[in-house]
mmCIF file of C-alpha atoms in Angstrom:
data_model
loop_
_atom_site.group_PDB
_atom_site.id
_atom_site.type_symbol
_atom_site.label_atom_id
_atom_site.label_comp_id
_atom_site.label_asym_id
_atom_site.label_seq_id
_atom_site.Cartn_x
_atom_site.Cartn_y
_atom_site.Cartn_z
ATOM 1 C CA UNK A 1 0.000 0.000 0.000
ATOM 2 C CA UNK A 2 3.080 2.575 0.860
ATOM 3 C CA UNK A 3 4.397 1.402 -2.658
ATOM 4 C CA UNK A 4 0.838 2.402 -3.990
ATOM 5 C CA UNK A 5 0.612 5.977 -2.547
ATOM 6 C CA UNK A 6 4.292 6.814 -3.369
ATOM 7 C CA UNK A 7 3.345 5.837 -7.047
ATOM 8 C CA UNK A 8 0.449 8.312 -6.910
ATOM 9 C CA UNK A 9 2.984 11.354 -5.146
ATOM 10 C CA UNK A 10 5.198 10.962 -8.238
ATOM 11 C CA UNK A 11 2.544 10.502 -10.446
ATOM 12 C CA UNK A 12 0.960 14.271 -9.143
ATOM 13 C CA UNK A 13 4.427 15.669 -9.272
ATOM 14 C CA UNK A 14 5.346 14.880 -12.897
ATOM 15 C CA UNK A 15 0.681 15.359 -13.936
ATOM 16 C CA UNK A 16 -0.040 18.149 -12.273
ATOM 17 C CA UNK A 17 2.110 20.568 -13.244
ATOM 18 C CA UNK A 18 1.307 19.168 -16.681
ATOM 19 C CA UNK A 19 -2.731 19.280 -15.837
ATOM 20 C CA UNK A 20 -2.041 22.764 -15.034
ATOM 21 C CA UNK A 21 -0.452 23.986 -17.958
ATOM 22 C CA UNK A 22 -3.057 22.160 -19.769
ATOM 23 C CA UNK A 23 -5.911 24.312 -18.085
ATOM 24 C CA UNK A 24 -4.181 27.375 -18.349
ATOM 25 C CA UNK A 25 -3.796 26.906 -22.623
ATOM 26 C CA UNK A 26 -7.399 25.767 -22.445
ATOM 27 C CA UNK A 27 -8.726 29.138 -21.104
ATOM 28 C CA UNK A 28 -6.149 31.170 -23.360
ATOM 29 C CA UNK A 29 -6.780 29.538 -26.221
ATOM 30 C CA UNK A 30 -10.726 30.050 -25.205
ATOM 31 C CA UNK A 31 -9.889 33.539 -24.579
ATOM 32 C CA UNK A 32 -8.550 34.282 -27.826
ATOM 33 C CA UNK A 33 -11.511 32.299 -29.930
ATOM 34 C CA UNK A 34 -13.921 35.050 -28.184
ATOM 35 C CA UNK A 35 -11.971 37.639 -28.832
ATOM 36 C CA UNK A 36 -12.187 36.874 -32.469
ATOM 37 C CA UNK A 37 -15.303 35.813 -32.540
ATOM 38 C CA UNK A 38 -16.077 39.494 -31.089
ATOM 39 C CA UNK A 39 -13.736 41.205 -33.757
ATOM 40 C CA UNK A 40 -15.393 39.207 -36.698
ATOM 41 C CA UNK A 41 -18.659 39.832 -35.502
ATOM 42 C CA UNK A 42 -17.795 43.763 -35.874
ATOM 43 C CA UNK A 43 -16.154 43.196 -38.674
ATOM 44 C CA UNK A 44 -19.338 41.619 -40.188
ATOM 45 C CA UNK A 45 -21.238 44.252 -38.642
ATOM 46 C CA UNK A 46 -19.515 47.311 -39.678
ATOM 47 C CA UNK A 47 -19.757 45.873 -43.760
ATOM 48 C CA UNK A 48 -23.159 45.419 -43.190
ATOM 49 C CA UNK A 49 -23.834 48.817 -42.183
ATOM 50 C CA UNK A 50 -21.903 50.299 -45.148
ATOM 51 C CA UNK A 51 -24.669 48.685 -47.427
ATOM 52 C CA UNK A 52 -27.801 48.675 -45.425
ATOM 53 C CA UNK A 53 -26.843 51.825 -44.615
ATOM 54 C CA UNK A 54 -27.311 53.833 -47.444
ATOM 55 C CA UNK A 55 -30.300 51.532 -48.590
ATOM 56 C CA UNK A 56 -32.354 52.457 -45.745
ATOM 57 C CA UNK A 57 -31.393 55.881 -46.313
ATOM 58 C CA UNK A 58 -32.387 55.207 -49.877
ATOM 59 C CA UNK A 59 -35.358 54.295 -48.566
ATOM 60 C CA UNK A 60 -36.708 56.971 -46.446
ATOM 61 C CA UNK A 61 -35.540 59.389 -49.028
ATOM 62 C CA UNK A 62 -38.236 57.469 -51.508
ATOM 63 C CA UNK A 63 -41.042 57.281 -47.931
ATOM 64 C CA UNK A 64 -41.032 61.242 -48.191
ATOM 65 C CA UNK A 65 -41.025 61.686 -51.409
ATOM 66 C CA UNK A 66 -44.301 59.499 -51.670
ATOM 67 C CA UNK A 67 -45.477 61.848 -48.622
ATOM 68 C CA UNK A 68 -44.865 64.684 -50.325
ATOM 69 C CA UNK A 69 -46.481 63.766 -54.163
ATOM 70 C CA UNK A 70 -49.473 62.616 -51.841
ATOM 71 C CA UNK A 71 -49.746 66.021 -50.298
ATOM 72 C CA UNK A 72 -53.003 67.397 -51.672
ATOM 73 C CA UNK A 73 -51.616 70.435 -52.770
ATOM 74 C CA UNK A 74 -48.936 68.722 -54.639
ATOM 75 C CA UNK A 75 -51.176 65.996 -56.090
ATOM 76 C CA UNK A 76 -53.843 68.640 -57.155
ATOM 77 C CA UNK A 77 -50.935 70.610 -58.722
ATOM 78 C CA UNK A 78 -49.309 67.290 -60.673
ATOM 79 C CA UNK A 79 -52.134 66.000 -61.639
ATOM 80 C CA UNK A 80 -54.754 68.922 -63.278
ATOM 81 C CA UNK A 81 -58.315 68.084 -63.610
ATOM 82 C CA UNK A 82 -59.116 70.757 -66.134
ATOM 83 C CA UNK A 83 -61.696 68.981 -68.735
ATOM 84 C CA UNK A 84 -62.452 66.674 -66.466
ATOM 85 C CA UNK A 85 -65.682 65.890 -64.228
ATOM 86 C CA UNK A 86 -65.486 65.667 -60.647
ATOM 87 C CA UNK A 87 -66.399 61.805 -60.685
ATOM 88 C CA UNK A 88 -63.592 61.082 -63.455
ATOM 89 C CA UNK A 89 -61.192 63.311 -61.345
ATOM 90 C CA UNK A 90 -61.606 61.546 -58.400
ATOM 91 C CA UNK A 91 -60.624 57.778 -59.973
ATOM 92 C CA UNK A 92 -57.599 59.713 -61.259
ATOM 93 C CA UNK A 93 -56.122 61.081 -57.949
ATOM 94 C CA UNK A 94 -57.082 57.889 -56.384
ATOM 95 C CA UNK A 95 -55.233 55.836 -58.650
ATOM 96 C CA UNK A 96 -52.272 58.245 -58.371
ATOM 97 C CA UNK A 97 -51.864 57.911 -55.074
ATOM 98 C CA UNK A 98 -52.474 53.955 -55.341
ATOM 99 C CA UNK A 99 -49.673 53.534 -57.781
ATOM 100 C CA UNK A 100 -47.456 55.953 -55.558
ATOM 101 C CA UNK A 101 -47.868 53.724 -52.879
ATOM 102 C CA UNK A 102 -47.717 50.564 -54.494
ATOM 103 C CA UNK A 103 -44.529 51.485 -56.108
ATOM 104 C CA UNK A 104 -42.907 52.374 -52.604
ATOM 105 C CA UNK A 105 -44.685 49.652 -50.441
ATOM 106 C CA UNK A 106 -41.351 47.419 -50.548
ATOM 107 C CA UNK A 107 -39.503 50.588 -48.587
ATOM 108 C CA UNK A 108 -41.115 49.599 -45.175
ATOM 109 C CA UNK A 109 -38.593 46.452 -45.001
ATOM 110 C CA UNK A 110 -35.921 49.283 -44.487
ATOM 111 C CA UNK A 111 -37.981 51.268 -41.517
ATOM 112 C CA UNK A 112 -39.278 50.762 -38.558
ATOM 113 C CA UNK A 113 -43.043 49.556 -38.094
ATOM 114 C CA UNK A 114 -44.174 52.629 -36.223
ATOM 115 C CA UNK A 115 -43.093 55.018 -39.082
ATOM 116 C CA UNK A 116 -44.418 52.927 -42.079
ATOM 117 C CA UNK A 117 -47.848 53.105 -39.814
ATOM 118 C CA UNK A 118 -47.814 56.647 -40.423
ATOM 119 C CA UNK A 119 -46.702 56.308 -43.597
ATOM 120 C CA UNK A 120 -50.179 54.042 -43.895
ATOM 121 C CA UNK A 121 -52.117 56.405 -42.142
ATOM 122 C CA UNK A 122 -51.247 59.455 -43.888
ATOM 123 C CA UNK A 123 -52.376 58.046 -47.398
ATOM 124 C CA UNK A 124 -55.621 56.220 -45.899
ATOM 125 C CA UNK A 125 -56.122 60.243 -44.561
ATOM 126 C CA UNK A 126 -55.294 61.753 -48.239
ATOM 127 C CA UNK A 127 -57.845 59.056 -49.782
ATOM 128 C CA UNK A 128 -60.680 59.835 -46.968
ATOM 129 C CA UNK A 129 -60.417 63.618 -47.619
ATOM 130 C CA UNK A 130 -60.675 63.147 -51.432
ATOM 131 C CA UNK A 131 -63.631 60.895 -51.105
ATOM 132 C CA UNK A 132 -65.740 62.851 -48.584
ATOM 133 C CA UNK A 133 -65.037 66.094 -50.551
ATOM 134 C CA UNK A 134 -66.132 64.290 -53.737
ATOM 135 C CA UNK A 135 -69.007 63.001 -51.626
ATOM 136 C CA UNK A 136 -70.108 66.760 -50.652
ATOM 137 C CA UNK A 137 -70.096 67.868 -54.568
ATOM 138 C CA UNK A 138 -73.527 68.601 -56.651
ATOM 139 C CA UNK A 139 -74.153 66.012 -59.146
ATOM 140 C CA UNK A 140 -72.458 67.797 -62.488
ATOM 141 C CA UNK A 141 -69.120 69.230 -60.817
ATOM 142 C CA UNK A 142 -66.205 69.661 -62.550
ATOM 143 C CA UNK A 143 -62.362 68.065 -61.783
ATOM 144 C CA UNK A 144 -61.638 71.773 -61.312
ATOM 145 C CA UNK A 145 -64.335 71.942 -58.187
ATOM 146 C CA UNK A 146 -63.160 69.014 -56.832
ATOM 147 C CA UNK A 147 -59.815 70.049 -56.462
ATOM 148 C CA UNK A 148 -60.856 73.402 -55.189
ATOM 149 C CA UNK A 149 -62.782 71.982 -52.606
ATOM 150 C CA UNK A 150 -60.059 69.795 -51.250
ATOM 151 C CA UNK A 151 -57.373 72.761 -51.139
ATOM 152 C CA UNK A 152 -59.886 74.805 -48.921
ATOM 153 C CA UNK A 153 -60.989 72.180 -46.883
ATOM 154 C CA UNK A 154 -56.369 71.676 -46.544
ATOM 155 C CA UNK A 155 -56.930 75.743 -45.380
ATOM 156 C CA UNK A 156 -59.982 75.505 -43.491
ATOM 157 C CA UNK A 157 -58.405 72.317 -41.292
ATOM 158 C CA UNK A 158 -54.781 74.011 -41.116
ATOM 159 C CA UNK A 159 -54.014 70.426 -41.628
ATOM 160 C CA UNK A 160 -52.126 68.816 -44.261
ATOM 161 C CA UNK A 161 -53.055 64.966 -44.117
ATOM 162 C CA UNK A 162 -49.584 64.349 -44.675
ATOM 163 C CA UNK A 163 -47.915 66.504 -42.300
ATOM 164 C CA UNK A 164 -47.899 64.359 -39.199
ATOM 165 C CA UNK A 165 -46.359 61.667 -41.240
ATOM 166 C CA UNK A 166 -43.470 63.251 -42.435
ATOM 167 C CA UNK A 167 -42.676 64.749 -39.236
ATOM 168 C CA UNK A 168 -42.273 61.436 -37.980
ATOM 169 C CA UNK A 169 -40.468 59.993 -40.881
ATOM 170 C CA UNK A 170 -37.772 62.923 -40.688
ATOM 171 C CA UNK A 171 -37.519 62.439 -36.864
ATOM 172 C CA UNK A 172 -36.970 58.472 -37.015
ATOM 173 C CA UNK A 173 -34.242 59.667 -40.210
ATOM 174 C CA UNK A 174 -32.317 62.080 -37.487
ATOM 175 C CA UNK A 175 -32.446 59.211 -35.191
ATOM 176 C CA UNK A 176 -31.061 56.537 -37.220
ATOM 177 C CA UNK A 177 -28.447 58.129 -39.001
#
């Protein structure tokens, strides 16, 4: 038994310092893995933001512009309705501002939920004030009335449909970038 337990002594002197080198590589080895780990992360980061970047700036960029050609005043002023009737004016400006949101609709994947909700809300508003004012018209108005009607009820309100939503959209820009 004596033989036995002098066997295990020189056994621990020659293992352990061995055992302990062993740990110590192990958790710099470790160490360094993290570390890189860390630094390629950043790395992967830091190229990702050079090209998302400037997309999602791309991408507001187009959200205002849509705000703005929806503004009434700049719709009514882009798209005339001399010679037309009220009823044939109205499908137009719908469909304009229809096809300018359809054409942007693929920008919210670069924003943030709460801002393309304004961005929603602000052209469901544009559409609602077109319609009712259409609504209020006498039978035989003209695309000229129509358009009248909705730039003084813009005046009477002092409030652009659009307003709200591009005060939001510029905000969540100066946040962002």
């Amino acid at each position: 038994m004596n033989e036995f337990l002098i066997f295990i002594i020189d056994l621990l002197k020659i293992a352990l310092p061995a055992i302990i080198v062993a740990v110590a590589m192990y958790y710099l080895v470790k160490k360094h893995y993290e570390r890189d780990y860390k630094v390629r992360l950043l790395e992967l980061r830091q190229k990702n933001s050079e090209v998302v970047l400037p997309i999602r700036l791309q991408a507001y960029e187009r959200v205002v512009l849509l705000l703005e050609r929806i503004t009434p005043s700049n719709l009514l002023l882009r798209v005339g309705g001399a010679g037309q009737t009220a009823a044939d004016y109205h499908r137009v400006l719908l469909n304009e501002i229809r096809n300018e949101f359809n054409h942007n609709m693929s920008q919210q994947v670069y924003m943030t939920e709460q801002a393309w909700q304004q961005v929603k809300h602000a052209r469901e508003d544009v559409v609602n004030l077109i319609n009712k004012t259409y609504k209020e018209l006498p039978e035989n108005s003209r695309g000229t009335d129509l358009a009248k009607r909705i730039l003084e009820t813009v005046l009477t309100t002092e409030q652009d449909p659009t307003s709200r939503a591009l005060i939001y959209v510029k905000q969540e820009i100066g946040q962002v970038f």
